Short mmCIF file of C-alpha atoms in Angstrom, two decimals:
data_model
loop_
_atom_site.label_atom_id
_atom_site.label_comp_id
_atom_site.label_asym_id
_atom_site.label_seq_id
_atom_site.Cartn_x
_atom_site.Cartn_y
_atom_site.Cartn_z
CA MET A 233 127.80 193.51 80.42
CA LEU A 234 126.16 191.80 76.45
CA VAL A 235 124.02 189.75 79.20
CA SER A 236 123.47 192.96 81.30
CA ARG A 237 122.07 194.60 77.69
CA CYS A 238 120.75 191.68 76.55
CA LEU A 239 118.26 191.53 79.59
CA LEU A 240 117.47 195.14 79.34
CA VAL A 241 116.41 194.53 74.73
CA VAL A 242 114.31 192.20 76.81
CA CYS A 243 112.49 193.80 79.36
CA LEU A 244 112.08 196.67 77.26
CA THR A 245 111.01 194.34 74.01
CA SER A 246 108.26 192.78 76.67
CA VAL A 247 106.82 196.33 77.85
CA ILE A 248 106.73 197.43 75.16
CA ALA A 249 104.56 194.01 73.26
CA GLY A 250 102.37 193.98 75.81
CA CYS A 251 102.12 198.00 75.37
CA VAL A 252 100.79 197.37 71.98
CA LEU A 253 98.80 194.67 72.20
CA THR A 254 96.68 196.28 75.00
CA ASP A 255 93.49 198.45 74.57
CA ALA A 256 94.12 202.05 76.06
CA THR A 257 91.94 204.77 76.68
CA LEU A 258 93.13 208.35 76.32
CA GLU A 259 92.81 211.70 77.76
CA ILE A 260 91.44 213.95 75.21
CA GLY A 261 91.38 218.04 75.70
CA TYR A 262 91.48 221.56 74.91
CA THR A 263 91.92 224.06 77.50
CA ALA A 264 91.78 227.24 78.05
CA ALA A 265 95.92 227.50 78.25
CA GLN A 266 94.76 226.86 74.35
CA ALA A 267 92.77 228.67 73.82
CA SER A 268 94.03 232.70 72.42
CA ARG A 269 91.58 235.83 71.72
CA GLY A 270 90.95 236.31 67.56
CA PRO A 271 88.63 238.00 65.94
CA LEU A 272 85.38 236.59 67.56
CA ALA A 273 86.95 238.59 70.30
CA ALA A 274 86.65 241.81 68.01
CA ILE A 275 82.97 241.22 67.70
CA PRO A 276 80.05 242.90 70.83
CA PRO A 277 79.66 239.70 73.15
CA ALA A 278 76.99 237.25 72.36
CA ARG A 279 74.92 234.37 73.86
CA VAL A 280 76.01 231.15 71.97
CA GLU A 281 74.14 228.08 72.67
CA ILE A 282 75.99 225.18 71.76
CA GLY A 283 73.37 222.46 69.43
CA ALA A 284 74.65 219.34 68.61
CA ILE A 285 76.58 218.08 67.96
CA GLU A 286 77.33 214.80 66.47
CA ASP A 287 79.42 212.26 65.72
CA ARG A 288 79.54 211.31 62.32
CA ARG A 289 82.73 208.99 61.96
CA PRO A 290 82.95 205.80 60.14
CA GLU A 291 83.77 203.74 63.81
CA ARG A 292 82.74 205.82 66.57
CA ASP A 293 83.78 203.06 69.20
CA LYS A 294 87.11 203.91 68.87
CA ILE A 295 89.90 207.08 67.36
CA GLY A 296 92.45 204.61 66.33
CA TYR A 297 94.21 201.38 66.38
CA LYS A 298 97.54 200.03 68.35
CA ARG A 299 99.27 198.17 65.55
CA HIS A 300 103.14 195.93 65.26
CA GLY A 301 103.25 197.03 61.34
CA LEU A 302 101.21 199.05 58.33
CA SER A 303 98.52 196.10 57.34
CA ASP A 304 95.08 195.94 58.41
CA GLN A 305 95.78 192.61 59.92
CA TRP A 306 98.57 193.86 62.88
CA LYS A 307 96.06 196.21 64.35
CA THR A 308 96.16 194.33 68.17
CA ALA A 309 94.48 196.77 70.25
CA LYS A 310 92.11 199.94 70.12
CA MET A 311 92.14 203.43 71.31
CA THR A 312 89.29 205.31 73.19
CA THR A 313 88.24 208.30 74.31
CA LYS A 314 87.73 208.70 78.00
CA LYS A 315 85.22 211.67 77.45
CA ALA A 316 82.48 210.70 73.62
CA VAL A 317 84.06 213.01 70.57
CA PRO A 318 80.82 215.03 70.93
CA GLU A 319 81.65 215.91 74.60
CA ILE A 320 85.15 216.80 73.85
CA VAL A 321 84.53 218.89 71.18
CA ARG A 322 81.81 221.20 72.49
CA GLU A 323 83.75 221.47 75.67
CA ALA A 324 86.18 222.44 72.80
CA LEU A 325 84.14 225.04 71.31
CA ALA A 326 82.71 226.11 74.75
CA ILE A 327 86.36 227.31 75.95
CA GLU A 328 87.09 228.98 72.76
CA LEU A 329 84.08 231.12 72.75
CA THR A 330 84.27 232.05 76.68
CA LYS A 331 88.61 232.84 76.08
CA ASN A 332 86.84 235.19 72.74
CA GLY A 333 84.73 236.98 75.40
CA HIS A 334 80.96 235.64 74.83
CA SER A 335 78.46 233.75 77.26
CA VAL A 336 77.55 229.75 76.76
CA GLY A 337 74.18 229.14 76.98
CA GLY A 338 71.76 230.37 79.06
CA LEU A 339 68.90 232.32 78.54
CA GLY A 340 68.07 234.66 75.23
CA ASP A 341 70.64 233.19 73.28
CA ASP A 342 71.48 235.76 70.01
CA LEU A 343 73.52 232.05 68.21
CA ILE A 344 73.65 228.91 68.53
CA LEU A 345 76.55 226.32 66.47
CA SER A 346 75.84 223.00 65.87
CA GLY A 347 78.16 220.65 63.88
CA GLU A 348 78.78 217.37 62.95
CA VAL A 349 82.25 215.47 63.85
CA THR A 350 83.31 213.62 60.77
CA ASP A 351 87.31 212.53 61.75
CA PHE A 352 88.74 212.44 64.78
CA TRP A 353 91.04 209.75 64.25
CA CYS A 354 94.77 208.52 65.67
CA ASP A 355 97.10 206.41 63.40
CA ILE A 356 101.20 204.84 63.85
CA ARG A 357 102.82 204.10 60.87
CA PRO A 358 105.66 202.02 62.02
CA GLY A 359 108.91 202.17 61.39
CA VAL A 360 112.40 200.49 62.29
CA TYR A 361 113.54 202.99 65.23
CA ALA A 362 110.73 204.85 65.46
CA TRP A 363 107.37 205.08 64.75
CA GLU A 364 105.43 208.41 63.32
CA PHE A 365 102.28 209.07 64.71
CA VAL A 366 99.40 210.95 62.60
CA ALA A 367 96.41 212.28 64.21
CA SER A 368 93.66 214.43 62.34
CA THR A 369 90.15 216.00 63.82
CA GLU A 370 87.46 217.26 60.66
CA LEU A 371 83.94 218.90 61.81
CA ASP A 372 81.12 220.64 59.97
CA LEU A 373 80.21 223.66 62.10
CA THR A 374 77.49 225.51 61.09
CA LEU A 375 76.46 228.97 62.71
CA ALA A 376 72.92 230.07 63.12
CA ASP A 377 70.54 232.74 63.87
CA ARG A 378 67.90 232.01 67.01
CA LYS A 379 65.29 234.32 65.79
CA ALA A 380 65.70 234.69 62.17
CA GLY A 381 66.21 230.61 62.31
CA SER A 382 68.37 231.05 59.85
CA THR A 383 71.31 229.97 59.08
CA LEU A 384 74.56 232.41 59.58
CA TYR A 385 77.47 230.10 57.53
CA ARG A 386 78.93 227.03 58.28
CA ARG A 387 82.24 225.83 56.81
CA THR A 388 84.62 222.13 57.47
CA TYR A 389 87.72 223.01 60.16
CA ARG A 390 90.23 221.18 59.93
CA GLY A 391 93.36 219.62 62.61
CA TYR A 392 96.27 218.01 61.77
CA HIS A 393 99.20 216.38 63.59
CA ARG A 394 102.28 214.06 62.86
CA ASP A 395 105.62 213.88 65.49
CA THR A 396 107.65 210.86 65.49
CA VAL A 397 108.57 209.37 68.87
CA VAL A 398 111.33 206.51 69.30
CA HIS A 399 108.98 204.12 72.01
CA ALA A 400 105.55 203.33 70.89
CA ALA A 401 104.76 202.24 74.16
CA LEU A 402 103.52 204.99 75.62
CA ALA A 403 99.83 206.62 76.17
CA SER A 404 100.99 210.00 76.26
CA ALA A 405 103.00 210.07 72.15
CA TRP A 406 99.17 208.96 71.10
CA GLU A 407 97.18 212.03 73.73
CA ARG A 408 99.90 214.29 72.86
CA VAL A 409 99.26 214.59 69.36
CA MET A 410 95.55 213.77 69.80
CA ASN A 411 94.93 216.56 71.35
CA LYS A 412 97.69 218.69 68.79
CA ALA A 413 95.69 217.96 66.20
CA LEU A 414 92.31 218.94 67.89
CA GLU A 415 93.86 222.64 68.85
CA GLU A 416 94.63 223.12 65.53
CA MET A 417 91.46 222.49 64.11
CA MET A 418 90.36 224.71 67.05
CA ARG A 419 92.89 227.31 65.98
CA GLU A 420 91.34 227.42 63.16
CA ILE A 421 87.89 228.83 64.13
CA GLY A 422 89.07 231.02 66.46
CA THR A 423 91.36 232.33 63.32
CA ASP A 424 88.09 232.47 61.02
CA VAL A 425 87.26 235.94 59.78
CA SER A 426 84.58 235.24 58.39
CA LEU A 427 83.01 233.25 61.20
CA ALA A 428 83.20 236.69 63.09
CA GLN A 429 82.22 238.67 60.44
CA ALA A 430 78.94 236.26 60.25
CA ALA A 431 77.87 236.79 64.05
CA SER A 432 78.79 240.16 63.81
CA ARG A 433 76.54 240.18 61.47
CA SER A 434 73.53 239.10 63.00
CA ARG A 435 73.53 241.17 65.62
CA SER A 436 73.57 243.89 64.23
CA LYS A 437 70.12 243.55 62.30
#
């Protein structure tokens, strides 16, 4: 029995170590099921163009590192996303607008949403028995009136989520925490009354 347990521990340790040493490509995205109707649904339907979503993150080739310890010297592999981060954010904005009764793209757009992604990062804080996963997102979003060529509203939106898991080997842990941080940021956008009011004022002119 003792030998069997020792072999099991060795096998699990090998699997975890192998996963920690391997780069991971994560499936990150926002879905229609996560979106909900909010203040934007209370204003007249608008046609919105999603303009440039710039990537202003310090490290644009990754969204985090796998690591064995707290020190940067223990970084073992990097995490990337299947889709480019600006594309992930663009699709999330389109889903949020559509869920709230607005059209995205096409001729005669009334409004333009553009932004800069300044944070989209997942990190881990190793512990003795569990690992704490921490993810954060940040988007500087601008709403503009196409016809007037003027800025209607500007705000920085953030998302943050953390979770504790026993095994850090599963890519699903990184995906789950990162997706929750993205969802939190989109919820902040979707519940922003001032954003809806700015869009409504433009339509009433």
